[in-house]
Amino acid sequence: MRKKIQDRIYNFSYIAEIVISLIIFIIIALGIARVAMDLINPDISWNNADALGYFLNRLLMLAVATEFIKMLCRHTASSVIEVLLFATARQMIVEHYSPVETLISVVAIACLFATRKYLLRRSDEKENEADHL
């Protein structure tokens, strides 16, 4: 009985992840459409640094959301690290940090790259990719 309940909860959580991924995908599509409409908007002055910051913010947020969908679908340590890399890099680019905060972000990104290179085993990643094909 307990095993059956655990299996149902697991299946429900799997379906919930798919639904969440679909919702995020729809939001990404709407975000891309919004950015495209803003690009052709003649009222936006491209000489303004704020306009560039706005577009960088929007586009990098869409990239992070796309990586998040991949993470929900793949369930690999590599996809989690990629999401963290994108999110940290986005914050560094969009936000205006102090030098100490920028240094901390750079060290965090270096640690994530080192983790991906030295601590993740290639065989684990290949097995997980084969499971999801």
Tab-separated table of N, CA and C in Angstrom:
chain	number	residue	atom	x	y	z
A	1	MET	N	0.827	-1.201	0.000
A	1	MET	CA	0.000	0.000	0.000
A	1	MET	C	0.875	1.271	0.000
A	2	ARG	N	1.889	1.258	0.879
A	2	ARG	CA	2.761	2.420	0.974
A	2	ARG	C	3.508	2.652	-0.338
A	3	LYS	N	3.981	1.580	-0.951
A	3	LYS	CA	4.706	1.669	-2.226
A	3	LYS	C	3.803	2.240	-3.319
A	4	LYS	N	2.548	1.838	-3.305
A	4	LYS	CA	1.591	2.322	-4.305
A	4	LYS	C	1.367	3.833	-4.153
A	5	ILE	N	1.256	4.288	-2.921
A	5	ILE	CA	1.061	5.721	-2.668
A	5	ILE	C	2.307	6.502	-3.088
A	6	GLN	N	3.484	5.954	-2.772
A	6	GLN	CA	4.724	6.617	-3.176
A	6	GLN	C	4.830	6.705	-4.694
A	7	ASP	N	4.441	5.637	-5.388
A	7	ASP	CA	4.479	5.652	-6.851
A	7	ASP	C	3.518	6.680	-7.423
A	8	ARG	N	2.349	6.793	-6.833
A	8	ARG	CA	1.376	7.790	-7.320
A	8	ARG	C	1.871	9.213	-7.087
A	9	ILE	N	2.460	9.440	-5.928
A	9	ILE	CA	3.005	10.770	-5.643
A	9	ILE	C	4.141	11.085	-6.611
A	10	TYR	N	4.990	10.097	-6.879
A	10	TYR	CA	6.086	10.292	-7.826
A	10	TYR	C	5.542	10.607	-9.217
A	11	ASN	N	4.552	9.854	-9.661
A	11	ASN	CA	3.952	10.103	-10.978
A	11	ASN	C	3.305	11.479	-11.037
A	12	PHE	N	2.635	11.867	-9.962
A	12	PHE	CA	2.019	13.192	-9.920
A	12	PHE	C	3.084	14.283	-10.005
A	13	SER	N	4.195	14.094	-9.281
A	13	SER	CA	5.252	15.110	-9.331
A	13	SER	C	5.881	15.180	-10.720
A	14	TYR	N	5.986	14.052	-11.396
A	14	TYR	CA	6.515	14.033	-12.761
A	14	TYR	C	5.591	14.807	-13.696
A	15	ILE	N	4.288	14.581	-13.573
A	15	ILE	CA	3.306	15.309	-14.394
A	15	ILE	C	3.335	16.797	-14.051
A	16	ALA	N	3.469	17.115	-12.764
A	16	ALA	CA	3.535	18.519	-12.356
A	16	ALA	C	4.755	19.207	-12.971
A	17	GLU	N	5.890	18.512	-13.029
A	17	GLU	CA	7.080	19.080	-13.669
A	17	GLU	C	6.836	19.360	-15.145
A	18	ILE	N	6.153	18.458	-15.813
A	18	ILE	CA	5.848	18.660	-17.235
A	18	ILE	C	4.935	19.866	-17.416
A	19	VAL	N	3.921	19.977	-16.571
A	19	VAL	CA	2.995	21.110	-16.660
A	19	VAL	C	3.739	22.421	-16.389
A	20	ILE	N	4.590	22.427	-15.367
A	20	ILE	CA	5.370	23.629	-15.061
A	20	ILE	C	6.274	23.985	-16.239
A	21	SER	N	6.901	22.978	-16.842
A	21	SER	CA	7.758	23.224	-18.012
A	21	SER	C	6.960	23.820	-19.161
A	22	LEU	N	5.764	23.303	-19.395
A	22	LEU	CA	4.922	23.843	-20.468
A	22	LEU	C	4.521	25.287	-20.193
A	23	ILE	N	4.182	25.581	-18.944
A	23	ILE	CA	3.812	26.953	-18.589
A	23	ILE	C	4.999	27.892	-18.796
A	24	ILE	N	6.173	27.469	-18.352
A	24	ILE	CA	7.370	28.292	-18.541
A	24	ILE	C	7.665	28.462	-20.024
A	25	PHE	N	7.479	27.393	-20.810
A	25	PHE	CA	7.710	27.482	-22.255
A	25	PHE	C	6.773	28.502	-22.895
A	26	ILE	N	5.516	28.507	-22.499
A	26	ILE	CA	4.554	29.485	-23.026
A	26	ILE	C	4.982	30.901	-22.643
A	27	ILE	N	5.421	31.073	-21.401
A	27	ILE	CA	5.879	32.388	-20.955
A	27	ILE	C	7.110	32.826	-21.743
A	28	ILE	N	8.011	31.884	-22.029
A	28	ILE	CA	9.193	32.212	-22.839
A	28	ILE	C	8.774	32.651	-24.236
A	29	ALA	N	7.835	31.932	-24.839
A	29	ALA	CA	7.361	32.299	-26.178
A	29	ALA	C	6.740	33.693	-26.165
A	30	LEU	N	5.941	33.984	-25.141
A	30	LEU	CA	5.349	35.317	-25.031
A	30	LEU	C	6.428	36.376	-24.796
A	31	GLY	N	7.442	36.034	-24.004
A	31	GLY	CA	8.544	36.964	-23.756
A	31	GLY	C	9.328	37.270	-25.016
A	32	ILE	N	9.563	36.236	-25.836
A	32	ILE	CA	10.269	36.447	-27.103
A	32	ILE	C	9.438	37.339	-28.020
A	33	ALA	N	8.136	37.104	-28.053
A	33	ALA	CA	7.259	37.941	-28.875
A	33	ALA	C	7.283	39.387	-28.383
A	34	ARG	N	7.288	39.558	-27.070
A	34	ARG	CA	7.317	40.907	-26.499
A	34	ARG	C	8.626	41.625	-26.854
A	35	VAL	N	9.737	40.917	-26.744
A	35	VAL	CA	11.034	41.514	-27.092
A	35	VAL	C	11.070	41.857	-28.579
A	36	ALA	N	10.526	40.983	-29.417
A	36	ALA	CA	10.496	41.248	-30.858
A	36	ALA	C	9.660	42.492	-31.154
A	37	MET	N	8.522	42.632	-30.466
A	37	MET	CA	7.692	43.826	-30.672
A	37	MET	C	8.424	45.075	-30.198
A	38	ASP	N	9.153	44.956	-29.090
A	38	ASP	CA	9.910	46.108	-28.599
A	38	ASP	C	11.044	46.485	-29.547
A	39	LEU	N	11.617	45.494	-30.221
A	39	LEU	CA	12.710	45.778	-31.154
A	39	LEU	C	12.254	46.620	-32.336
A	40	ILE	N	11.026	46.397	-32.783
A	40	ILE	CA	10.537	47.162	-33.932
A	40	ILE	C	9.797	48.428	-33.517
A	41	ASN	N	9.749	48.687	-32.222
A	41	ASN	CA	9.088	49.879	-31.705
A	41	ASN	C	9.946	51.108	-32.024
A	42	PRO	N	9.402	52.045	-32.786
A	42	PRO	CA	10.201	53.226	-33.161
A	42	PRO	C	10.407	54.203	-32.002
A	43	ASP	N	9.672	54.039	-30.919
A	43	ASP	CA	9.784	54.972	-29.797
A	43	ASP	C	11.004	54.706	-28.915
A	44	ILE	N	11.630	53.549	-29.082
A	44	ILE	CA	12.777	53.207	-28.237
A	44	ILE	C	14.040	53.819	-28.830
A	45	SER	N	14.743	54.554	-28.004
A	45	SER	CA	16.006	55.171	-28.421
A	45	SER	C	17.150	54.215	-28.089
A	46	TRP	N	17.864	53.772	-29.110
A	46	TRP	CA	18.965	52.831	-28.899
A	46	TRP	C	20.234	53.532	-28.447
A	47	ASN	N	20.183	54.852	-28.370
A	47	ASN	CA	21.325	55.600	-27.852
A	47	ASN	C	21.340	55.605	-26.329
A	48	ASN	N	20.277	55.122	-25.738
A	48	ASN	CA	20.112	55.125	-24.295
A	48	ASN	C	20.638	53.809	-23.711
A	49	ALA	N	21.481	53.896	-22.705
A	49	ALA	CA	22.029	52.688	-22.067
A	49	ALA	C	20.944	51.906	-21.336
A	50	ASP	N	19.908	52.596	-20.879
A	50	ASP	CA	18.823	51.905	-20.183
A	50	ASP	C	18.080	50.955	-21.113
A	51	ALA	N	17.927	51.340	-22.377
A	51	ALA	CA	17.242	50.468	-23.336
A	51	ALA	C	18.041	49.192	-23.559
A	52	LEU	N	19.351	49.321	-23.685
A	52	LEU	CA	20.198	48.140	-23.852
A	52	LEU	C	20.142	47.257	-22.608
A	53	GLY	N	20.183	47.866	-21.441
A	53	GLY	CA	20.077	47.105	-20.193
A	53	GLY	C	18.752	46.374	-20.091
A	54	TYR	N	17.685	47.038	-20.525
A	54	TYR	CA	16.358	46.414	-20.519
A	54	TYR	C	16.347	45.164	-21.401
A	55	PHE	N	16.887	45.285	-22.618
A	55	PHE	CA	16.876	44.136	-23.527
A	55	PHE	C	17.800	43.025	-23.043
A	56	LEU	N	18.950	43.378	-22.514
A	56	LEU	CA	19.833	42.356	-21.952
A	56	LEU	C	19.145	41.621	-20.806
A	57	ASN	N	18.493	42.376	-19.950
A	57	ASN	CA	17.776	41.775	-18.828
A	57	ASN	C	16.726	40.793	-19.321
A	58	ARG	N	15.913	41.227	-20.276
A	58	ARG	CA	14.833	40.367	-20.788
A	58	ARG	C	15.381	39.129	-21.487
A	59	LEU	N	16.358	39.315	-22.370
A	59	LEU	CA	16.883	38.188	-23.140
A	59	LEU	C	17.629	37.193	-22.261
A	60	LEU	N	18.404	37.677	-21.318
A	60	LEU	CA	19.117	36.761	-20.430
A	60	LEU	C	18.162	36.041	-19.486
A	61	MET	N	17.082	36.707	-19.101
A	61	MET	CA	16.069	36.028	-18.281
A	61	MET	C	15.412	34.905	-19.082
A	62	LEU	N	15.169	35.135	-20.361
A	62	LEU	CA	14.615	34.080	-21.213
A	62	LEU	C	15.603	32.924	-21.359
A	63	ALA	N	16.894	33.230	-21.435
A	63	ALA	CA	17.907	32.172	-21.522
A	63	ALA	C	17.944	31.347	-20.236
A	64	VAL	N	17.851	32.006	-19.091
A	64	VAL	CA	17.829	31.285	-17.813
A	64	VAL	C	16.582	30.412	-17.723
A	65	ALA	N	15.448	30.934	-18.161
A	65	ALA	CA	14.210	30.147	-18.132
A	65	ALA	C	14.307	28.935	-19.047
A	66	THR	N	14.937	29.096	-20.201
A	66	THR	CA	15.127	27.968	-21.115
A	66	THR	C	16.003	26.898	-20.477
A	67	GLU	N	17.075	27.311	-19.836
A	67	GLU	CA	17.941	26.350	-19.142
A	67	GLU	C	17.196	25.683	-17.990
A	68	PHE	N	16.307	26.420	-17.340
A	68	PHE	CA	15.514	25.844	-16.252
A	68	PHE	C	14.599	24.743	-16.773
A	69	ILE	N	14.012	24.959	-17.948
A	69	ILE	CA	13.178	23.915	-18.554
A	69	ILE	C	14.023	22.681	-18.837
A	70	LYS	N	15.223	22.884	-19.373
A	70	LYS	CA	16.111	21.744	-19.624
A	70	LYS	C	16.411	20.996	-18.334
A	71	MET	N	16.621	21.748	-17.257
A	71	MET	CA	16.911	21.121	-15.973
A	71	MET	C	15.726	20.288	-15.496
A	72	LEU	N	14.518	20.806	-15.671
A	72	LEU	CA	13.334	20.052	-15.264
A	72	LEU	C	13.168	18.787	-16.091
A	73	CYS	N	13.570	18.835	-17.341
A	73	CYS	CA	13.401	17.676	-18.222
A	73	CYS	C	14.517	16.650	-18.073
A	74	ARG	N	15.741	17.076	-17.819
A	74	ARG	CA	16.885	16.163	-17.817
A	74	ARG	C	17.194	15.541	-16.466
A	75	HIS	N	17.049	16.273	-15.396
A	75	HIS	CA	17.386	15.785	-14.054
A	75	HIS	C	18.842	15.345	-13.945
A	76	THR	N	19.754	16.150	-14.449
A	76	THR	CA	21.172	15.828	-14.333
A	76	THR	C	21.879	16.923	-13.541
A	77	ALA	N	22.981	16.550	-12.936
A	77	ALA	CA	23.775	17.529	-12.197
A	77	ALA	C	24.328	18.593	-13.142
A	78	SER	N	24.651	18.192	-14.349
A	78	SER	CA	25.176	19.131	-15.335
A	78	SER	C	24.151	20.210	-15.677
A	79	SER	N	22.893	19.837	-15.807
A	79	SER	CA	21.874	20.835	-16.139
A	79	SER	C	21.647	21.795	-14.974
A	80	VAL	N	21.766	21.313	-13.746
A	80	VAL	CA	21.646	22.198	-12.584
A	80	VAL	C	22.786	23.212	-12.577
A	81	ILE	N	23.993	22.743	-12.854
A	81	ILE	CA	25.149	23.643	-12.886
A	81	ILE	C	24.995	24.667	-14.006
A	82	GLU	N	24.464	24.249	-15.157
A	82	GLU	CA	24.257	25.193	-16.259
A	82	GLU	C	23.265	26.283	-15.878
A	83	VAL	N	22.186	25.910	-15.185
A	83	VAL	CA	21.213	26.915	-14.747
A	83	VAL	C	21.877	27.898	-13.791
A	84	LEU	N	22.653	27.380	-12.851
A	84	LEU	CA	23.345	28.266	-11.910
A	84	LEU	C	24.343	29.174	-12.621
A	85	LEU	N	25.043	28.635	-13.625
A	85	LEU	CA	25.978	29.455	-14.400
A	85	LEU	C	25.257	30.587	-15.118
A	86	PHE	N	24.163	30.253	-15.801
A	86	PHE	CA	23.411	31.274	-16.531
A	86	PHE	C	22.848	32.327	-15.582
A	87	ALA	N	22.295	31.881	-14.457
A	87	ALA	CA	21.689	32.829	-13.520
A	87	ALA	C	22.739	33.761	-12.913
A	88	THR	N	23.885	33.204	-12.543
A	88	THR	CA	24.947	34.030	-11.962
A	88	THR	C	25.513	35.000	-12.993
A	89	ALA	N	25.740	34.512	-14.202
A	89	ALA	CA	26.254	35.385	-15.261
A	89	ALA	C	25.253	36.484	-15.589
A	90	ARG	N	23.978	36.150	-15.607
A	90	ARG	CA	22.946	37.148	-15.880
A	90	ARG	C	22.977	38.250	-14.825
A	91	GLN	N	23.062	37.858	-13.561
A	91	GLN	CA	23.101	38.852	-12.493
A	91	GLN	C	24.329	39.746	-12.615
A	92	MET	N	25.454	39.157	-12.990
A	92	MET	CA	26.673	39.960	-13.141
A	92	MET	C	26.538	40.979	-14.264
A	93	ILE	N	25.896	40.568	-15.356
A	93	ILE	CA	25.793	41.442	-16.523
A	93	ILE	C	24.746	42.522	-16.317
A	94	VAL	N	23.605	42.155	-15.788
A	94	VAL	CA	22.481	43.087	-15.701
A	94	VAL	C	22.607	44.023	-14.500
A	95	GLU	N	22.977	43.473	-13.355
A	95	GLU	CA	23.075	44.287	-12.142
A	95	GLU	C	24.418	45.001	-12.115
A	96	HIS	N	24.471	46.069	-11.391
A	96	HIS	CA	25.717	46.817	-11.240
A	96	HIS	C	26.239	46.567	-9.832
A	97	TYR	N	27.095	45.571	-9.725
A	97	TYR	CA	27.628	45.161	-8.434
A	97	TYR	C	28.826	46.006	-8.033
A	98	SER	N	29.111	45.960	-6.734
A	98	SER	CA	30.356	46.549	-6.245
A	98	SER	C	31.504	45.622	-6.650
A	99	PRO	N	32.735	46.102	-6.592
A	99	PRO	CA	33.860	45.238	-6.978
A	99	PRO	C	33.940	43.939	-6.171
A	100	VAL	N	33.636	44.002	-4.892
A	100	VAL	CA	33.689	42.791	-4.061
A	100	VAL	C	32.612	41.802	-4.501
A	101	GLU	N	31.415	42.288	-4.753
A	101	GLU	CA	30.338	41.400	-5.202
A	101	GLU	C	30.643	40.806	-6.575
A	102	THR	N	31.243	41.598	-7.446
A	102	THR	CA	31.640	41.084	-8.758
A	102	THR	C	32.692	39.994	-8.608
A	103	LEU	N	33.650	40.209	-7.722
A	103	LEU	CA	34.677	39.196	-7.471
A	103	LEU	C	34.054	37.907	-6.934
A	104	ILE	N	33.114	38.034	-6.028
A	104	ILE	CA	32.431	36.853	-5.487
A	104	ILE	C	31.691	36.121	-6.600
A	105	SER	N	31.038	36.858	-7.489
A	105	SER	CA	30.332	36.227	-8.609
A	105	SER	C	31.295	35.511	-9.544
A	106	VAL	N	32.439	36.126	-9.819
A	106	VAL	CA	33.440	35.495	-10.688
A	106	VAL	C	33.970	34.219	-10.040
A	107	VAL	N	34.227	34.263	-8.742
A	107	VAL	CA	34.696	33.067	-8.031
A	107	VAL	C	33.619	31.985	-8.058
A	108	ALA	N	32.359	32.378	-7.897
A	108	ALA	CA	31.264	31.400	-7.951
A	108	ALA	C	31.192	30.736	-9.320
A	109	ILE	N	31.325	31.526	-10.372
A	109	ILE	CA	31.299	30.960	-11.726
A	109	ILE	C	32.498	30.041	-11.940
A	110	ALA	N	33.668	30.448	-11.455
A	110	ALA	CA	34.856	29.594	-11.578
A	110	ALA	C	34.656	28.275	-10.832
A	111	CYS	N	34.047	28.337	-9.661
A	111	CYS	CA	33.769	27.112	-8.894
A	111	CYS	C	32.782	26.215	-9.638
A	112	LEU	N	31.781	26.808	-10.260
A	112	LEU	CA	30.816	26.009	-11.023
A	112	LEU	C	31.481	25.345	-12.225
A	113	PHE	N	32.349	26.084	-12.918
A	113	PHE	CA	33.078	25.480	-14.038
A	113	PHE	C	33.996	24.359	-13.551
A	114	ALA	N	34.677	24.583	-12.434
A	114	ALA	CA	35.561	23.548	-11.886
A	114	ALA	C	34.759	22.324	-11.460
A	115	THR	N	33.609	22.544	-10.868
A	115	THR	CA	32.747	21.428	-10.470
A	115	THR	C	32.329	20.631	-11.686
A	116	ARG	N	31.932	21.336	-12.727
A	116	ARG	CA	31.501	20.643	-13.941
A	116	ARG	C	32.649	19.862	-14.570
A	117	LYS	N	33.836	20.443	-14.557
A	117	LYS	CA	34.969	19.783	-15.212
A	117	LYS	C	35.538	18.633	-14.392
A	118	TYR	N	35.698	18.815	-13.094
A	118	TYR	CA	36.440	17.847	-12.294
A	118	TYR	C	35.573	16.918	-11.446
A	119	LEU	N	34.369	17.311	-11.093
A	119	LEU	CA	33.575	16.484	-10.187
A	119	LEU	C	32.466	15.698	-10.863
A	120	LEU	N	32.037	16.132	-12.035
A	120	LEU	CA	30.989	15.389	-12.733
A	120	LEU	C	31.627	14.310	-13.588
A	121	ARG	N	31.082	13.119	-13.487
A	121	ARG	CA	31.601	12.016	-14.291
A	121	ARG	C	30.860	11.971	-15.613
A	122	ARG	N	31.576	11.762	-16.674
A	122	ARG	CA	30.985	11.706	-18.016
A	122	ARG	C	30.038	10.510	-18.139
A	123	SER	N	30.364	9.398	-17.502
A	123	SER	CA	29.519	8.206	-17.618
A	123	SER	C	28.142	8.448	-17.014
A	124	ASP	N	28.075	9.200	-15.909
A	124	ASP	CA	26.782	9.512	-15.305
A	124	ASP	C	25.929	10.342	-16.249
A	125	GLU	N	26.551	11.323	-16.902
A	125	GLU	CA	25.816	12.181	-17.818
A	125	GLU	C	25.301	11.390	-19.015
A	126	LYS	N	26.120	10.482	-19.546
A	126	LYS	CA	25.705	9.686	-20.703
A	126	LYS	C	24.566	8.748	-20.333
A	127	GLU	N	24.611	8.161	-19.125
A	127	GLU	CA	23.529	7.285	-18.684
A	127	GLU	C	22.231	8.064	-18.537
A	128	ASN	N	22.306	9.261	-17.949
A	128	ASN	CA	21.107	10.072	-17.777
A	128	ASN	C	20.538	10.512	-19.113
A	129	GLU	N	21.395	10.857	-20.067
A	129	GLU	CA	20.910	11.253	-21.387
A	129	GLU	C	20.264	10.073	-22.092
A	130	ALA	N	20.822	8.880	-21.942
A	130	ALA	CA	20.247	7.686	-22.567
A	130	ALA	C	18.891	7.359	-21.955
A	131	ASP	N	18.728	7.610	-20.665
A	131	ASP	CA	17.448	7.347	-20.010
A	131	ASP	C	16.348	8.261	-20.528
A	132	HIS	N	16.705	9.474	-20.938
A	132	HIS	CA	15.698	10.452	-21.347
A	132	HIS	C	15.454	10.483	-22.841
A	133	LEU	N	16.128	9.637	-23.614
A	133	LEU	CA	15.910	9.619	-25.066
A	133	LEU	C	14.768	8.750	-25.443
